[in-house]
PDB file of C-alpha atoms in Angstrom:
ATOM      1  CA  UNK T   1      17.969  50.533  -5.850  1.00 79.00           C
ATOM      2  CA  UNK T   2      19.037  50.090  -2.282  1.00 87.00           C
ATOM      3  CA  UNK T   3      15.828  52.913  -0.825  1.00 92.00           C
ATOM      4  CA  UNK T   4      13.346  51.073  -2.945  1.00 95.00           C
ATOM      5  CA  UNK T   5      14.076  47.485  -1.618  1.00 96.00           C
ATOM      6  CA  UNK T   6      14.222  48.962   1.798  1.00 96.00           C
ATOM      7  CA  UNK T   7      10.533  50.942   0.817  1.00 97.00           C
ATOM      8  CA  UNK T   8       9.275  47.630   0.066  1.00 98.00           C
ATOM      9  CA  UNK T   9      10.539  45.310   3.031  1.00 98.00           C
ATOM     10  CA  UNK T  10       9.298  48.342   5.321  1.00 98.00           C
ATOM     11  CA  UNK T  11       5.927  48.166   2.895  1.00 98.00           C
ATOM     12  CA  UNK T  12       5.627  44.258   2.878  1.00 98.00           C
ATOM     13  CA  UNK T  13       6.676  43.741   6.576  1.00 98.00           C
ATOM     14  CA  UNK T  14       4.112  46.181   7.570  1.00 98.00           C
ATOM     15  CA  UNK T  15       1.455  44.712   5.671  1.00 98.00           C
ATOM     16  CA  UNK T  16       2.225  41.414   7.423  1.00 98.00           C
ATOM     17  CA  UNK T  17       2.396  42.354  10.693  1.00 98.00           C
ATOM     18  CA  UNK T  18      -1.357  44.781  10.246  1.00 98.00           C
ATOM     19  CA  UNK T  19      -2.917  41.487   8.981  1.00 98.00           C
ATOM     20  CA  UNK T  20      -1.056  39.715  11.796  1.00 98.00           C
ATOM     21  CA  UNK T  21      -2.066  42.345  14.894  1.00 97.00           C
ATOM     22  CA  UNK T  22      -5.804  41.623  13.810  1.00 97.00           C
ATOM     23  CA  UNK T  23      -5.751  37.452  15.100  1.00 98.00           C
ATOM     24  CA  UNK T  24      -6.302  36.904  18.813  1.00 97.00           C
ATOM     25  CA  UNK T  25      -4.055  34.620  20.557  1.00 95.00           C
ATOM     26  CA  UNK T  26      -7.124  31.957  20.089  1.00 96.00           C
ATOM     27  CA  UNK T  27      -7.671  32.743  16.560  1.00 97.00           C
ATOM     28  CA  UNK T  28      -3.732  32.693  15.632  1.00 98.00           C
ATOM     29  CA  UNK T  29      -4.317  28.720  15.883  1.00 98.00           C
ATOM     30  CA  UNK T  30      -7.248  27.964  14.368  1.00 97.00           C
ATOM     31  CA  UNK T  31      -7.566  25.566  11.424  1.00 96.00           C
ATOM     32  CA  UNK T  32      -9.599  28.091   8.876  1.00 96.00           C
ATOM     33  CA  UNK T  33     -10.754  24.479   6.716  1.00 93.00           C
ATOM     34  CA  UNK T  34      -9.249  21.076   6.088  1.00 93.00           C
ATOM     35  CA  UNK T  35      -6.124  21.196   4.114  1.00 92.00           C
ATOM     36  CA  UNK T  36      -4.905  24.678   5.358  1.00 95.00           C
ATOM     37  CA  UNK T  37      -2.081  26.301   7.983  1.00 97.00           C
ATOM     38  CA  UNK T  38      -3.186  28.074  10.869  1.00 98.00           C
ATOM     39  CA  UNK T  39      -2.441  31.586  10.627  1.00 98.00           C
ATOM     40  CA  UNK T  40       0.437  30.785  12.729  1.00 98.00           C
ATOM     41  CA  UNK T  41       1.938  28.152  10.529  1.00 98.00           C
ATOM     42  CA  UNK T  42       1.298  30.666   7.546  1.00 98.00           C
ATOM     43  CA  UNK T  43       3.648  33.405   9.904  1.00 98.00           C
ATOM     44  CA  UNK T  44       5.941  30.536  11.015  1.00 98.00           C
ATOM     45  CA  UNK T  45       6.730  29.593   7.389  1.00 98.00           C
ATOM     46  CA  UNK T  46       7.545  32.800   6.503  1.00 98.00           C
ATOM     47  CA  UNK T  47      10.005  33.034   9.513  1.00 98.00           C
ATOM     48  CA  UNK T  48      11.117  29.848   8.023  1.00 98.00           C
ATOM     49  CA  UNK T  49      12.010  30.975   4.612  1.00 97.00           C
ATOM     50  CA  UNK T  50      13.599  34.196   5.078  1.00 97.00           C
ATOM     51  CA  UNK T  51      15.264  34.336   8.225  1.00 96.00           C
ATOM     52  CA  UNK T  52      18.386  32.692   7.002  1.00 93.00           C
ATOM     53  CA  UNK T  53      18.639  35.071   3.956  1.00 97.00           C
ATOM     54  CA  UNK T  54      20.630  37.693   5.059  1.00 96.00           C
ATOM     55  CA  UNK T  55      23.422  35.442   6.562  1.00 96.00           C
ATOM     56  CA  UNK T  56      24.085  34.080   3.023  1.00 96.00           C
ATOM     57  CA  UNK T  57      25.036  37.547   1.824  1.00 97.00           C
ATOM     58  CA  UNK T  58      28.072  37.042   3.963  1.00 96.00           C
ATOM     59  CA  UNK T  59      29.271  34.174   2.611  1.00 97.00           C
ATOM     60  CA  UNK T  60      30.653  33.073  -1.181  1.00 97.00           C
ATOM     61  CA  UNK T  61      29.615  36.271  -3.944  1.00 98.00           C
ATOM     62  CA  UNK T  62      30.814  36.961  -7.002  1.00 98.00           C
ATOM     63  CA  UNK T  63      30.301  39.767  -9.208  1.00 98.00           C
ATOM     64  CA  UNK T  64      27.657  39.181 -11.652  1.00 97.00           C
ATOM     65  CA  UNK T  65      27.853  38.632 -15.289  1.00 95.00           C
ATOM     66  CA  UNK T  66      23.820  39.382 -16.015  1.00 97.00           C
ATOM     67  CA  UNK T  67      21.508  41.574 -15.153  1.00 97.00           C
ATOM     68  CA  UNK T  68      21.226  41.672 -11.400  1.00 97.00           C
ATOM     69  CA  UNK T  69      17.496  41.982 -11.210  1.00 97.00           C
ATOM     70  CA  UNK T  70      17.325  38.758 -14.136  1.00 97.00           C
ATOM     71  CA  UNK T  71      14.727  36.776 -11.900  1.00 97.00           C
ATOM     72  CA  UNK T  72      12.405  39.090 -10.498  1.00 97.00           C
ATOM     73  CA  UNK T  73       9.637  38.958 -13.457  1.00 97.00           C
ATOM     74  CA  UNK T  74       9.634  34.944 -12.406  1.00 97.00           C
ATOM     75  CA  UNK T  75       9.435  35.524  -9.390  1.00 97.00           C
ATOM     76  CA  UNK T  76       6.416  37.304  -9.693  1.00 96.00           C
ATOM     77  CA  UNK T  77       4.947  35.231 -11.641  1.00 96.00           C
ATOM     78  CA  UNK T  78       5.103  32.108  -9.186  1.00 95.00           C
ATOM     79  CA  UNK T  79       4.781  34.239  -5.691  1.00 96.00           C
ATOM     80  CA  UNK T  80       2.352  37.052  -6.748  1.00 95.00           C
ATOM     81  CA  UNK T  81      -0.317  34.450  -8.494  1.00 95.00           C
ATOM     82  CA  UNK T  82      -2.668  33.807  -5.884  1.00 94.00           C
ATOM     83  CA  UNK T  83      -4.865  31.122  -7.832  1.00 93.00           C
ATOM     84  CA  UNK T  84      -2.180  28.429  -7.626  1.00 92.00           C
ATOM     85  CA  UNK T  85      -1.766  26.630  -4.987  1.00 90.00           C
ATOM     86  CA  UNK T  86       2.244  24.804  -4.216  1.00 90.00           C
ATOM     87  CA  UNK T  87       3.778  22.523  -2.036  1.00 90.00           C
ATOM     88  CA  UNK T  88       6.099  24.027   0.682  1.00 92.00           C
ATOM     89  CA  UNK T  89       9.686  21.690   0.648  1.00 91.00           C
ATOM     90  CA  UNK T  90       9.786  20.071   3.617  1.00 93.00           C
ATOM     91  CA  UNK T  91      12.533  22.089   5.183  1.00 93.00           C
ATOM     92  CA  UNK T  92      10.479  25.403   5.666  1.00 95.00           C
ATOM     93  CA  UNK T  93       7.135  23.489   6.663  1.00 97.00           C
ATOM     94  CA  UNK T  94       5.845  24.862   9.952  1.00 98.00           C
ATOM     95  CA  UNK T  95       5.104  22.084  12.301  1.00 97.00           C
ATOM     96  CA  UNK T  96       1.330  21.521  13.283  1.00 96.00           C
ATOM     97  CA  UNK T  97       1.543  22.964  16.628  1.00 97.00           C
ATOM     98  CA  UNK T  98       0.047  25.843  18.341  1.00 97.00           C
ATOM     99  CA  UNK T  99       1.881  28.936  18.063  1.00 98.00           C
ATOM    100  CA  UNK T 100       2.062  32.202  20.350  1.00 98.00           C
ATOM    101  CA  UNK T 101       1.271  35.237  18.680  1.00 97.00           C
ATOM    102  CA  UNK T 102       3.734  38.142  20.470  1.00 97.00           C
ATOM    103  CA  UNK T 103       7.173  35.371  19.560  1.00 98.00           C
ATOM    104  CA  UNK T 104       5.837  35.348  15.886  1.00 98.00           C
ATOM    105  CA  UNK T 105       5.073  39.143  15.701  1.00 98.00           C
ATOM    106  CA  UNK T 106       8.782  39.666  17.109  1.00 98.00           C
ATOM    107  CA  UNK T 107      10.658  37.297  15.097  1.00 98.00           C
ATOM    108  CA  UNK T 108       8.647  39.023  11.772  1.00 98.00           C
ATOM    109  CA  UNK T 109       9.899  42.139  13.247  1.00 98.00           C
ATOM    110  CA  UNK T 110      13.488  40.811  13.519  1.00 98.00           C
ATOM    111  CA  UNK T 111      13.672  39.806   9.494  1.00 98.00           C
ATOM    112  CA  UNK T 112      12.514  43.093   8.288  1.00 98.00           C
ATOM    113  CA  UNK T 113      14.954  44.662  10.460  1.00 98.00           C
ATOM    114  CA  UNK T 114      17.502  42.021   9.248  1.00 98.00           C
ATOM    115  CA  UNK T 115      16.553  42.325   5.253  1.00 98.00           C
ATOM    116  CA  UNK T 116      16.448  46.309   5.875  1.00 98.00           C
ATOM    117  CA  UNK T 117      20.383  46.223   7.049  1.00 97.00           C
ATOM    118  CA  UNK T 118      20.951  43.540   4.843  1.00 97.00           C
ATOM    119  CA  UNK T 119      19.791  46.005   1.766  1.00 97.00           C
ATOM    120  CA  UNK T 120      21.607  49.089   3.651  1.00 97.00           C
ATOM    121  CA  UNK T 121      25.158  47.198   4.348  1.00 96.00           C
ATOM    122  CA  UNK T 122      25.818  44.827   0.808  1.00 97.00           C
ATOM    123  CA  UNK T 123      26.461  45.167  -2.706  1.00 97.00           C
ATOM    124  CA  UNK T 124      22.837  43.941  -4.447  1.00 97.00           C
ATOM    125  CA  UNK T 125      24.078  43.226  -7.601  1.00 98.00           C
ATOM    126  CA  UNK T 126      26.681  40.267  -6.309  1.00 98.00           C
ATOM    127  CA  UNK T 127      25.796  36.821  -6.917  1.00 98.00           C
ATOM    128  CA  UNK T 128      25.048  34.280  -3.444  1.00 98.00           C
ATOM    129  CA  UNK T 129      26.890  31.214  -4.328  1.00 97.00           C
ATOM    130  CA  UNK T 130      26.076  29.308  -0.765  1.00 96.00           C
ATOM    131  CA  UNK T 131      22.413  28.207  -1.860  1.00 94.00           C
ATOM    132  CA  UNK T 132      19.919  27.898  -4.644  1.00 92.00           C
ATOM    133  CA  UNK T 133      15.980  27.909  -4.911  1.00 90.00           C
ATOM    134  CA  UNK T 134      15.482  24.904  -7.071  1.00 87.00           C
ATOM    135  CA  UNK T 135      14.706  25.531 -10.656  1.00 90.00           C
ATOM    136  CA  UNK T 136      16.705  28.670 -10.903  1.00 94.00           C
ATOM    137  CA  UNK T 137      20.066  30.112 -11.254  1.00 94.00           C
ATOM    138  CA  UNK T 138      21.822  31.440  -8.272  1.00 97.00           C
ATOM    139  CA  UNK T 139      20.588  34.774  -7.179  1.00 98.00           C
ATOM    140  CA  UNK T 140      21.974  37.895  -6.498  1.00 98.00           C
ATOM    141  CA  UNK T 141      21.337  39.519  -3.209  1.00 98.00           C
ATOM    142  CA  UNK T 142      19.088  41.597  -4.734  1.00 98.00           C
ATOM    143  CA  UNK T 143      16.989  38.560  -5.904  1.00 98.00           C
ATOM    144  CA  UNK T 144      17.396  37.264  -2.756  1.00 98.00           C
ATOM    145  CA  UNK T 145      15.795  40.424  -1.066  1.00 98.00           C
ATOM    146  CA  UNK T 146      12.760  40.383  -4.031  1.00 98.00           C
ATOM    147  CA  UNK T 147      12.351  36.459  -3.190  1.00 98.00           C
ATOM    148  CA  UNK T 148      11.650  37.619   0.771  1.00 98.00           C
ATOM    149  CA  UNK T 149       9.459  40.203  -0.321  1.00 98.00           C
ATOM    150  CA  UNK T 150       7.348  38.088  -2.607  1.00 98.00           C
ATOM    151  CA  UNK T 151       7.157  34.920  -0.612  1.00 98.00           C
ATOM    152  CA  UNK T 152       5.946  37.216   2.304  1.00 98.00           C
ATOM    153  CA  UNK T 153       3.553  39.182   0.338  1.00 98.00           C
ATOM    154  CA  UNK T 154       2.162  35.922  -0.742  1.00 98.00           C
ATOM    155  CA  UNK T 155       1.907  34.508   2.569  1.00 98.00           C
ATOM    156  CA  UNK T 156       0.081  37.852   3.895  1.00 98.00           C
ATOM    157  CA  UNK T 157      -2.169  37.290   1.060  1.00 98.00           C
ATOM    158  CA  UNK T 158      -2.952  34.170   2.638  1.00 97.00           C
ATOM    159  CA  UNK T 159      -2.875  35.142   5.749  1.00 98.00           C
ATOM    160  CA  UNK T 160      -5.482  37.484   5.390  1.00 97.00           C
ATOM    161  CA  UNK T 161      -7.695  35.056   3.599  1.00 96.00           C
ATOM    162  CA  UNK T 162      -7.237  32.546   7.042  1.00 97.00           C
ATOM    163  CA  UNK T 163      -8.515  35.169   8.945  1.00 97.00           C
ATOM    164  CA  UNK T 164     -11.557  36.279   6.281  1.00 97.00           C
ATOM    165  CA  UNK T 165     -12.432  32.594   6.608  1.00 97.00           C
ATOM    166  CA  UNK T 166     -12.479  32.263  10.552  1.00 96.00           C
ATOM    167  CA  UNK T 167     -14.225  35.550  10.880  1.00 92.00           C
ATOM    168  CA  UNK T 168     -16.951  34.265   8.916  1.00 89.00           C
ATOM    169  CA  UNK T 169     -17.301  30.898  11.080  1.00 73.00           C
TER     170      UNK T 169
END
């Protein structure tokens, strides 16, 4: 369990960080069309969302009385479907300012490195009781890990359609 979640954050952290390496330091800031992040809000929300992660695996677990891996089909099914469009919460919206490319790049860098230790060092199967994604259960730190993987490999998704559509202009 532990090797394949750390496969996948090296897999999904890669991915992100290709996709990333291909904007200019012009491009990383352009609005693709009205209604859309920048490629470097897309990247800064991402920062947003999972660099806090690992830090709740250090606080309040308990052992878990279901399967550990429970949410992950759900998960899926909300992050992976790229036809439907949601609202970020307010707390992990990237502000609407310009954004430099190498401090985005490094702080990617820095969560992979953090979810890859984070996967190495705890138990995944023990339940995070210090915070909740609304409409769910608490997760385990496995779920935790999954929800990083699959809110960046959503965001890459969208990432590389940003830079499709300023490539195009």
């Amino acid at each position: 369990m532990k090797s394949a979640v750390q496969n996948t954050i090296l897999e999904t952290y890669g991915k992100l960080n290709d996709i990333l390496s291909t904007f200019s330091k012009e491009e990383i800031n352009i609005i693709p069309f009205e209604g859309s992040w920048t490629g470097g809000q897309t990247v800064q929300h991402i920062i947003l969302a999972c660099s806090g992660i690992p830090a709740l695996f250090a606080g309040k677990t308990e052992k878990t009385t279901r399967k550990p891996d429970e949410n992950v089909k759900q998960l899926d099914a909300i992050f992976l479907d790229f036809n439907t469009k949601y609202e970020s919460p307010e707390n992990i919206k990237p502000a609407a300012i310009d954004y430099e490319k190498n401090t985005l790049t490094a702080s990617a860098k820095k969560i992979q490195d953090d979810l890859f230790e984070a996967a190495e060092t705890y138990d995944l199967t023990l339940t995070c009781l210090d915070a909740k994604i609304p409409g769910f259960e608490n997760f385990t730190i496995y779920e935790w890990l999954y929800f990083a993987i699959v809110h960046t490999q959503r965001h890459t998704h969208q990432l590389k359609s940003i830079y499709e559509t300023i490539k195009k202009k």
